[in-house]
Coordinates of C-alpha atoms in Angstrom, one line a residue:
X282 CA -9.9 -0.1 -8.2
X283 CA -9.5 3.2 -10.0
X284 CA -12.3 5.7 -10.3
X285 CA -12.4 5.3 -14.1
X286 CA -12.9 1.5 -13.7
X287 CA -15.6 2.0 -11.1
X288 CA -17.5 4.4 -13.3
X289 CA -17.1 2.0 -16.3
X290 CA -18.8 -0.7 -14.2
X291 CA -21.4 1.5 -12.6
X292 CA -22.4 4.5 -14.8
X293 CA -24.7 5.9 -12.2
X294 CA -21.9 5.9 -9.5
X295 CA -22.1 9.0 -7.3
X296 CA -18.7 10.2 -6.1
X297 CA -17.6 12.8 -3.6
X298 CA -14.2 13.9 -2.1
X299 CA -13.2 12.0 1.1
X300 CA -14.3 13.9 4.2
X301 CA -12.8 12.3 7.3
X302 CA -14.6 14.6 9.6
X303 CA -18.0 13.7 8.1
X304 CA -17.0 10.0 8.3
X305 CA -16.3 10.4 12.0
X306 CA -19.6 12.0 12.7
X307 CA -21.4 9.4 10.7
X308 CA -19.7 6.7 12.7
X309 CA -20.7 8.5 15.9
X310 CA -24.3 8.6 14.7
X311 CA -24.2 4.9 13.9
X312 CA -22.8 4.1 17.3
X313 CA -25.5 6.1 18.9
X314 CA -28.1 4.1 17.0
X315 CA -26.6 0.9 18.4
X316 CA -27.6 1.9 21.9
X317 CA -30.9 0.4 21.1
X318 CA -29.3 -3.1 21.3
X319 CA -26.8 -2.7 24.2
X320 CA -25.8 0.0 26.6
X321 CA -22.1 -0.8 26.0
X322 CA -21.1 0.6 22.6
X323 CA -17.7 1.9 21.7
X324 CA -16.1 3.4 18.6
X325 CA -13.4 1.5 16.8
X326 CA -12.1 4.3 14.7
X327 CA -11.9 5.0 11.8
X328 CA -14.7 2.6 10.6
X329 CA -15.7 0.2 13.3
X330 CA -18.2 -0.1 16.2
X331 CA -17.9 -2.5 19.1
X332 CA -21.0 -3.8 20.8
X333 CA -20.8 -5.7 24.1
X334 CA -24.0 -7.8 23.8
X335 CA -23.4 -9.8 27.0
X336 CA -26.8 -10.5 28.5
X337 CA -28.6 -8.8 25.6
X338 CA -29.0 -11.6 22.9
X339 CA -32.0 -13.3 24.6
X340 CA -33.9 -10.1 24.3
X341 CA -33.8 -10.3 20.5
X342 CA -34.3 -14.1 20.2
X343 CA -30.7 -15.2 20.3
X344 CA -27.4 -14.1 18.8
X345 CA -28.3 -14.8 15.2
X346 CA -31.5 -12.8 15.5
X347 CA -29.6 -10.0 17.2
X348 CA -27.0 -9.9 14.5
X349 CA -29.7 -9.7 11.8
X350 CA -31.4 -6.8 13.7
X351 CA -28.1 -4.9 14.1
X352 CA -27.2 -5.3 10.4
X353 CA -30.6 -4.2 9.3
X354 CA -30.3 -1.1 11.6
X355 CA -27.0 0.0 10.2
X356 CA -28.3 0.4 6.7
X357 CA -24.8 -0.3 5.3
X358 CA -22.9 -3.3 3.9
X359 CA -20.8 -4.3 6.9
X360 CA -18.5 -7.0 8.1
X361 CA -19.1 -8.4 11.6
X362 CA -17.9 -11.0 14.0
X363 CA -18.9 -12.4 17.4
X364 CA -16.2 -13.3 19.9
X365 CA -15.8 -13.6 23.7
X366 CA -13.7 -10.5 23.8
X367 CA -13.2 -7.3 21.9
X368 CA -9.7 -7.9 20.4
X369 CA -10.7 -11.2 19.0
X370 CA -14.0 -9.9 17.5
X371 CA -12.1 -7.0 15.9
X372 CA -9.4 -9.3 14.4
X373 CA -12.0 -11.7 13.0
X374 CA -14.1 -8.9 11.5
X375 CA -11.2 -7.2 9.8
X376 CA -8.9 -10.1 8.8
X377 CA -11.0 -13.1 8.3
X378 CA -14.2 -15.0 9.1
X379 CA -15.2 -17.9 11.2
X380 CA -14.5 -18.2 14.9
X381 CA -10.9 -19.5 15.1
X382 CA -8.6 -16.6 15.8
X383 CA -5.5 -18.9 15.6
X384 CA -6.2 -19.3 11.9
X385 CA -6.0 -15.6 11.3
X386 CA -2.9 -14.3 9.4
X387 CA -0.2 -12.4 11.3
X388 CA -1.4 -9.2 9.7
X389 CA -4.2 -9.3 12.3
X390 CA -1.6 -8.0 14.8
X391 CA -1.6 -4.8 12.8
X392 CA 2.1 -4.3 13.2
X393 CA 4.2 -2.1 10.9
X394 CA 5.3 -3.5 7.6
X395 CA 8.9 -4.3 8.8
X396 CA 7.7 -6.3 11.7
X397 CA 5.2 -8.3 9.6
X398 CA 7.9 -9.0 7.0
X399 CA 10.2 -10.3 9.8
X400 CA 7.4 -12.6 11.0
X401 CA 6.8 -14.0 7.6
X402 CA 10.6 -14.5 6.9
X403 CA 10.7 -16.5 10.1
X404 CA 8.0 -18.8 8.7
X405 CA 5.2 -17.5 11.0
X406 CA 2.1 -17.1 8.9
X407 CA -0.8 -17.4 11.3
X408 CA -1.5 -16.4 14.9
X409 CA -1.5 -20.1 15.7
X410 CA 2.1 -20.3 14.6
X411 CA 3.0 -17.5 17.0
X412 CA 0.9 -18.9 19.9
X413 CA 2.9 -22.1 19.8
X414 CA 6.2 -20.3 20.4
X415 CA 7.4 -19.0 23.8
X416 CA 6.2 -15.5 24.4
X417 CA 9.5 -14.3 25.8
X418 CA 11.3 -15.3 22.6
X419 CA 8.7 -13.5 20.5
X420 CA 9.0 -10.4 22.5
X421 CA 12.8 -10.4 22.3
X422 CA 12.8 -10.9 18.6
X423 CA 9.7 -9.1 17.3
X424 CA 9.0 -6.6 20.1
X425 CA 6.7 -6.4 23.1
X426 CA 3.8 -4.9 21.0
X427 CA 3.5 -8.1 19.0
X428 CA 3.1 -10.2 22.1
X429 CA 0.7 -7.7 23.7
X430 CA -1.6 -7.8 20.7
X431 CA -1.3 -11.5 20.3
X432 CA -2.3 -12.1 24.0
X433 CA -5.2 -9.7 23.6
X434 CA -6.6 -11.5 20.6
X435 CA -6.1 -14.9 22.2
X436 CA -8.0 -13.7 25.3
X437 CA -5.0 -14.0 27.6
X438 CA -5.0 -10.2 28.2
X439 CA -7.9 -7.9 28.8
X440 CA -9.4 -5.7 26.1
X441 CA -12.1 -3.7 27.9
X442 CA -14.8 -1.8 26.2
X443 CA -14.9 1.9 26.9
X444 CA -18.6 2.7 26.4
X445 CA -19.7 5.6 24.4
X446 CA -21.3 8.3 26.4
X447 CA -24.0 10.1 24.4
X448 CA -24.8 13.6 25.1
X449 CA -28.2 14.3 26.7
X450 CA -30.7 15.7 24.3
X451 CA -31.3 19.5 24.5
X452 CA -34.8 19.9 25.9
X453 CA -35.9 22.7 28.2
X454 CA -39.2 23.2 29.9
X455 CA -40.8 26.0 31.9
X456 CA -43.9 25.6 34.0
X457 CA -45.9 28.5 35.3
X458 CA -47.8 28.8 38.7
X459 CA -50.4 30.9 36.9
X460 CA -51.3 30.4 33.2
X461 CA -49.9 32.9 30.7
X462 CA -52.8 34.6 29.0
X463 CA -50.8 36.8 26.5
X464 CA -49.0 35.5 23.4
X465 CA -46.3 38.1 23.8
X466 CA -45.5 36.8 27.3
X467 CA -45.2 33.3 25.8
X468 CA -42.8 34.6 23.2
X469 CA -40.6 36.2 25.9
X470 CA -40.4 32.8 27.7
X471 CA -39.5 31.1 24.4
X472 CA -36.7 33.6 23.8
X473 CA -35.4 32.9 27.3
X474 CA -35.5 29.1 26.6
X475 CA -33.6 29.7 23.4
X476 CA -30.9 31.7 25.3
X477 CA -30.5 28.7 27.7
X478 CA -30.3 26.3 24.8
X479 CA -27.7 28.5 23.1
X480 CA -25.5 28.4 26.2
X481 CA -25.8 24.6 26.3
X482 CA -24.9 24.3 22.6
X483 CA -22.0 26.7 22.9
X484 CA -20.6 24.5 25.7
X485 CA -20.9 21.4 23.4
X486 CA -19.7 23.3 20.3
X487 CA -23.1 22.5 18.6
X488 CA -25.6 24.4 16.5
X489 CA -29.2 23.6 16.1
X490 CA -30.8 22.7 12.7
X491 CA -34.4 22.1 13.9
X492 CA -36.2 23.7 16.8
X493 CA -39.5 22.6 18.2
X494 CA -41.6 24.7 20.6
X495 CA -44.6 23.2 22.3
X496 CA -47.1 25.4 24.1
X497 CA -49.3 23.5 26.6
X498 CA -52.7 25.1 27.2
X499 CA -54.6 24.6 30.3
X500 CA -57.3 22.7 28.4
X501 CA -54.7 20.1 27.4
X502 CA -54.5 21.5 23.9
X503 CA -50.9 21.7 22.5
X504 CA -49.7 24.1 19.9
X505 CA -46.4 23.2 18.1
X506 CA -44.1 25.5 16.3
X507 CA -41.2 24.0 14.3
X508 CA -38.6 25.8 12.3
X509 CA -35.6 24.5 10.4
X510 CA -32.5 26.2 9.3
X511 CA -30.2 25.6 6.4
X512 CA -27.0 26.0 8.5
X513 CA -26.5 25.2 12.2
X514 CA -27.2 28.2 14.4
X515 CA -27.3 29.0 18.1
X516 CA -28.2 32.6 18.0
X517 CA -31.5 33.0 19.9
X518 CA -32.4 36.1 17.9
X519 CA -32.1 34.3 14.6
X520 CA -34.3 31.4 15.7
X521 CA -36.8 33.9 17.3
X522 CA -37.2 35.7 14.0
X523 CA -38.0 32.4 12.3
X524 CA -40.5 31.5 15.0
X525 CA -42.2 34.9 14.5
X526 CA -42.3 34.3 10.8
X527 CA -43.9 30.9 11.4
X528 CA -46.5 32.4 13.6
X529 CA -47.3 35.0 10.9
X530 CA -47.8 32.3 8.3
X531 CA -50.3 30.3 10.5
X532 CA -53.9 30.4 9.3
X533 CA -54.9 30.0 12.9
X534 CA -52.6 32.3 15.1
X535 CA -51.7 31.2 18.5
X536 CA -54.7 31.2 20.8
X537 CA -53.8 31.1 24.5
X538 CA -57.4 30.3 25.4
X539 CA -57.4 30.2 29.2
X540 CA -53.6 30.4 29.2
X541 CA -50.5 28.4 28.7
X542 CA -49.3 26.6 31.8
X543 CA -46.1 25.1 30.3
X544 CA -43.8 25.7 27.3
X545 CA -41.1 23.3 26.1
X546 CA -38.2 23.7 23.7
X547 CA -36.4 20.9 22.0
X548 CA -33.4 21.0 19.7
X549 CA -34.2 18.0 17.5
X550 CA -31.2 18.4 15.1
X551 CA -27.8 19.6 16.1
X552 CA -24.4 19.7 14.3
X553 CA -20.9 20.6 15.2
X554 CA -20.5 24.4 15.2
X555 CA -17.2 25.8 16.5
X556 CA -17.1 29.2 18.2
X557 CA -16.3 32.2 16.1
X558 CA -14.3 35.3 16.8
X559 CA -16.4 37.8 18.7
X560 CA -16.5 41.3 17.2
X561 CA -15.3 44.1 19.5
X562 CA -17.9 46.6 18.5
X563 CA -21.1 44.8 19.3
X564 CA -20.1 41.4 20.7
X565 CA -21.6 39.5 17.8
X566 CA -19.9 36.6 16.2
X567 CA -18.1 37.7 13.0
X568 CA -18.7 36.0 9.6
X569 CA -22.4 35.6 10.3
X570 CA -23.9 34.0 7.2
X571 CA -26.5 36.6 6.2
X572 CA -27.4 34.6 3.1
X573 CA -28.2 31.5 5.1
X574 CA -30.3 33.6 7.5
X575 CA -32.2 35.0 4.5
X576 CA -32.8 31.6 3.0
X577 CA -34.1 30.4 6.4
X578 CA -36.5 33.3 6.6
X579 CA -37.8 33.0 3.1
X580 CA -38.2 29.3 3.4
X581 CA -40.3 29.7 6.5
X582 CA -42.4 32.5 4.9
X583 CA -42.9 30.9 1.4
X584 CA -42.3 27.3 1.9
X585 CA -39.3 25.1 1.6
X586 CA -39.8 24.2 -2.1
X587 CA -40.2 27.9 -3.0
X588 CA -36.6 28.9 -2.2
X589 CA -34.1 27.0 -4.4
X590 CA -30.5 27.2 -5.4
X591 CA -28.4 25.8 -8.1
X592 CA -26.4 22.6 -7.4
X593 CA -23.8 20.9 -9.6
X594 CA -24.6 17.6 -11.2
X595 CA -22.1 15.2 -12.7
X596 CA -23.7 15.4 -16.2
X597 CA -22.2 16.0 -19.5
X598 CA -24.6 18.3 -21.4
X599 CA -24.6 22.0 -20.4
X600 CA -28.3 22.2 -19.6
X601 CA -28.0 19.1 -17.3
X602 CA -24.8 20.1 -15.5
X603 CA -26.8 21.8 -12.7
X604 CA -30.2 21.4 -11.0
X605 CA -32.4 23.5 -8.8
X606 CA -32.9 22.0 -5.3
X607 CA -34.4 23.4 -2.1
X608 CA -31.9 25.7 -0.6
X609 CA -32.7 24.6 2.9
X610 CA -31.7 21.0 2.1
X611 CA -28.5 22.0 0.3
X612 CA -25.5 22.4 2.6
X613 CA -21.8 22.7 1.9
X614 CA -22.2 22.3 -1.8
X615 CA -18.9 21.9 -3.5
X616 CA -18.7 23.0 -7.1
X617 CA -16.1 21.3 -9.3
X618 CA -12.9 23.3 -10.0
X619 CA -13.1 25.3 -13.2
X620 CA -11.9 23.3 -16.2
X621 CA -10.0 24.5 -19.1
X622 CA -13.1 25.0 -21.3
X623 CA -14.2 28.0 -23.4
X624 CA -16.4 30.5 -21.7
X625 CA -20.1 29.8 -21.6
X626 CA -23.2 32.1 -21.0
X627 CA -24.3 32.4 -17.4
X628 CA -27.9 31.9 -18.3
X629 CA -29.1 29.3 -20.8
X630 CA -32.3 29.3 -22.9
X631 CA -34.5 26.4 -21.7
X632 CA -35.1 24.7 -24.0
X633 CA -32.7 25.8 -26.7
X634 CA -34.5 27.8 -29.5
X635 CA -34.3 26.6 -33.0
X636 CA -32.9 29.1 -35.5
X637 CA -32.5 29.2 -39.3
X638 CA -28.8 29.3 -40.2
X639 CA -26.7 29.7 -43.3
X640 CA -23.3 28.1 -42.9
X641 CA -20.7 26.3 -44.9
X642 CA -20.3 22.6 -44.7
X643 CA -19.3 20.4 -43.1
X644 CA -18.0 22.2 -39.9
X645 CA -18.1 25.9 -40.7
X646 CA -19.5 28.4 -38.3
X647 CA -22.8 30.2 -39.0
X648 CA -22.6 33.1 -41.5
X649 CA -26.1 34.4 -41.0
X650 CA -29.0 33.3 -38.8
X651 CA -32.6 34.2 -38.2
X652 CA -34.0 34.4 -34.7
X653 CA -37.4 35.6 -33.7
X654 CA -38.0 36.8 -37.2
X655 CA -34.9 39.0 -37.3
X656 CA -31.9 38.3 -39.5
X657 CA -28.4 38.5 -37.9
X658 CA -25.2 38.7 -39.9
X659 CA -22.3 37.0 -38.2
X660 CA -19.1 39.0 -38.1
X661 CA -17.0 37.0 -35.6
X662 CA -17.1 33.4 -34.7
X663 CA -15.1 31.0 -32.6
X664 CA -15.4 27.2 -32.4
X665 CA -16.5 24.6 -32.6
X666 CA -16.5 23.2 -29.1
X667 CA -17.7 19.7 -29.7
X668 CA -19.8 18.0 -26.9
X669 CA -20.7 14.4 -27.5
X670 CA -24.0 12.8 -26.5
X671 CA -24.3 10.9 -23.2
X672 CA -24.2 7.5 -24.9
X673 CA -23.8 5.6 -21.7
X674 CA -27.3 6.8 -20.6
X675 CA -29.0 5.5 -23.7
X676 CA -30.1 1.9 -24.2
X677 CA -27.8 0.6 -26.9
X678 CA -25.8 3.7 -26.9
X679 CA -22.6 1.7 -27.4
X680 CA -23.9 0.4 -30.7
X681 CA -23.1 2.2 -33.9
X682 CA -25.6 5.0 -34.5
X683 CA -27.2 4.6 -31.1
X684 CA -25.1 7.1 -29.1
X685 CA -27.2 10.2 -30.0
X686 CA -26.3 13.4 -31.8
X687 CA -23.2 15.4 -31.3
X688 CA -23.3 19.1 -30.7
X689 CA -20.9 21.7 -32.2
X690 CA -21.0 24.9 -30.2
X691 CA -19.9 28.3 -31.6
X692 CA -19.5 31.6 -29.9
X693 CA -20.5 34.2 -32.5
X694 CA -21.0 38.0 -32.6
X695 CA -23.4 39.7 -35.0
X696 CA -23.0 43.1 -36.8
X697 CA -24.7 44.9 -33.8
X698 CA -22.1 43.5 -31.4
X699 CA -24.4 41.0 -29.7
X700 CA -22.9 37.7 -28.7
X701 CA -24.6 34.3 -28.9
X702 CA -23.9 30.7 -28.0
X703 CA -25.3 28.6 -30.9
X704 CA -24.8 24.9 -31.7
X705 CA -25.5 22.5 -34.6
X706 CA -27.3 19.4 -33.3
X707 CA -25.7 16.6 -35.1
X708 CA -22.8 16.0 -37.5
X709 CA -23.3 15.6 -41.2
X710 CA -22.0 12.1 -40.8
X711 CA -24.7 11.4 -38.3
X712 CA -27.7 12.9 -40.1
X713 CA -28.2 14.6 -43.5
X714 CA -29.9 17.8 -42.2
X715 CA -28.7 18.8 -38.7
X716 CA -30.6 21.6 -37.1
X717 CA -29.2 24.7 -35.4
X718 CA -30.2 26.0 -31.9
X719 CA -29.5 29.1 -29.9
X720 CA -28.6 28.0 -26.4
X721 CA -27.5 31.2 -24.6
X722 CA -26.7 34.9 -24.8
X723 CA -23.4 36.4 -23.6
X724 CA -23.7 39.7 -21.8

């Protein structure tokens, strides 16, 4: 199905460029979540997960209940199959339903197109047709790979599960023989824990997104400090600055009481973060994202919703083509490539301001307009750039007269050299008295 057909069927369809790396990480996260059902989980790249549920089904009330629980935990629309061994389950899930692997088409062998064409020309349509022939003859005519995969699906050859080994969570703890009575000493210990966590993350090529520090007081009270970053980081100094900002924003600063007898650090969220080139002058990693560090610091100081950035939206009208979202939550935003459209003002008036205009009809640009009580004579004009209404978002928008009003935008310049972006809201064929609005100012 083409993208245009999909959008026609589902106007609210959200689309994004294919990201194989992100898909791989999502599959790994899904496989990690499946550990709750069985310890033997393996990846079946690029889009499959294999679970060896031998001896686990009775814990969930049987195989049917286990399947329902697994499907509910995935959160996706998935195809599944149960079989005595991995190769058969994989073939059933990808190339058919039921439980009879002999009824599957020969495409379940996943051979190249030439080999599959040869099998079909020989009148072999299903795996059952192949299984009834001598294996030696099949290998001689269609290759050893066809026989190997056929025997694996039929259970005559092994298809072992290579279990996924999940990395241990990054959690560090320090206990003291004598309680720490000074907050500064506790901060020194936290910085040391961050340095240890940084070394661990560097070995795993990870960066932390959420750090949680727990200070255990001798009276069993616990104080928690949590900071979150917009981008993955493993620089202890950067995280330490955020923790100090967090402490400064607390209404009740850290009170050691009779002292802290333990401090723990947990990296609750981690992402892939490859190593960067080390600078010769000071040993720091180059290309450090100072903007991201500033966003993190301001978000901690003023609150997550107080620091926002503009994100693109797949909308048609200029004022709806972007939105302000919390900068901490917005990562790797991709703006669409520039289209071949006339230039537009960087800043728009929200909402557009109505102006009184003298213009010729039906599609002539403004000749004179009044804005904020001042009269402007138009000396130069360019346009119109016609932008239709988003009829697909209106109930009955496909009906005649129900689409909404069309906009004709003009870029104009007055006698003082000031440039404006002005539009007529509606065509004369749509309404008898369309109004004019000033939508933006060019620098």
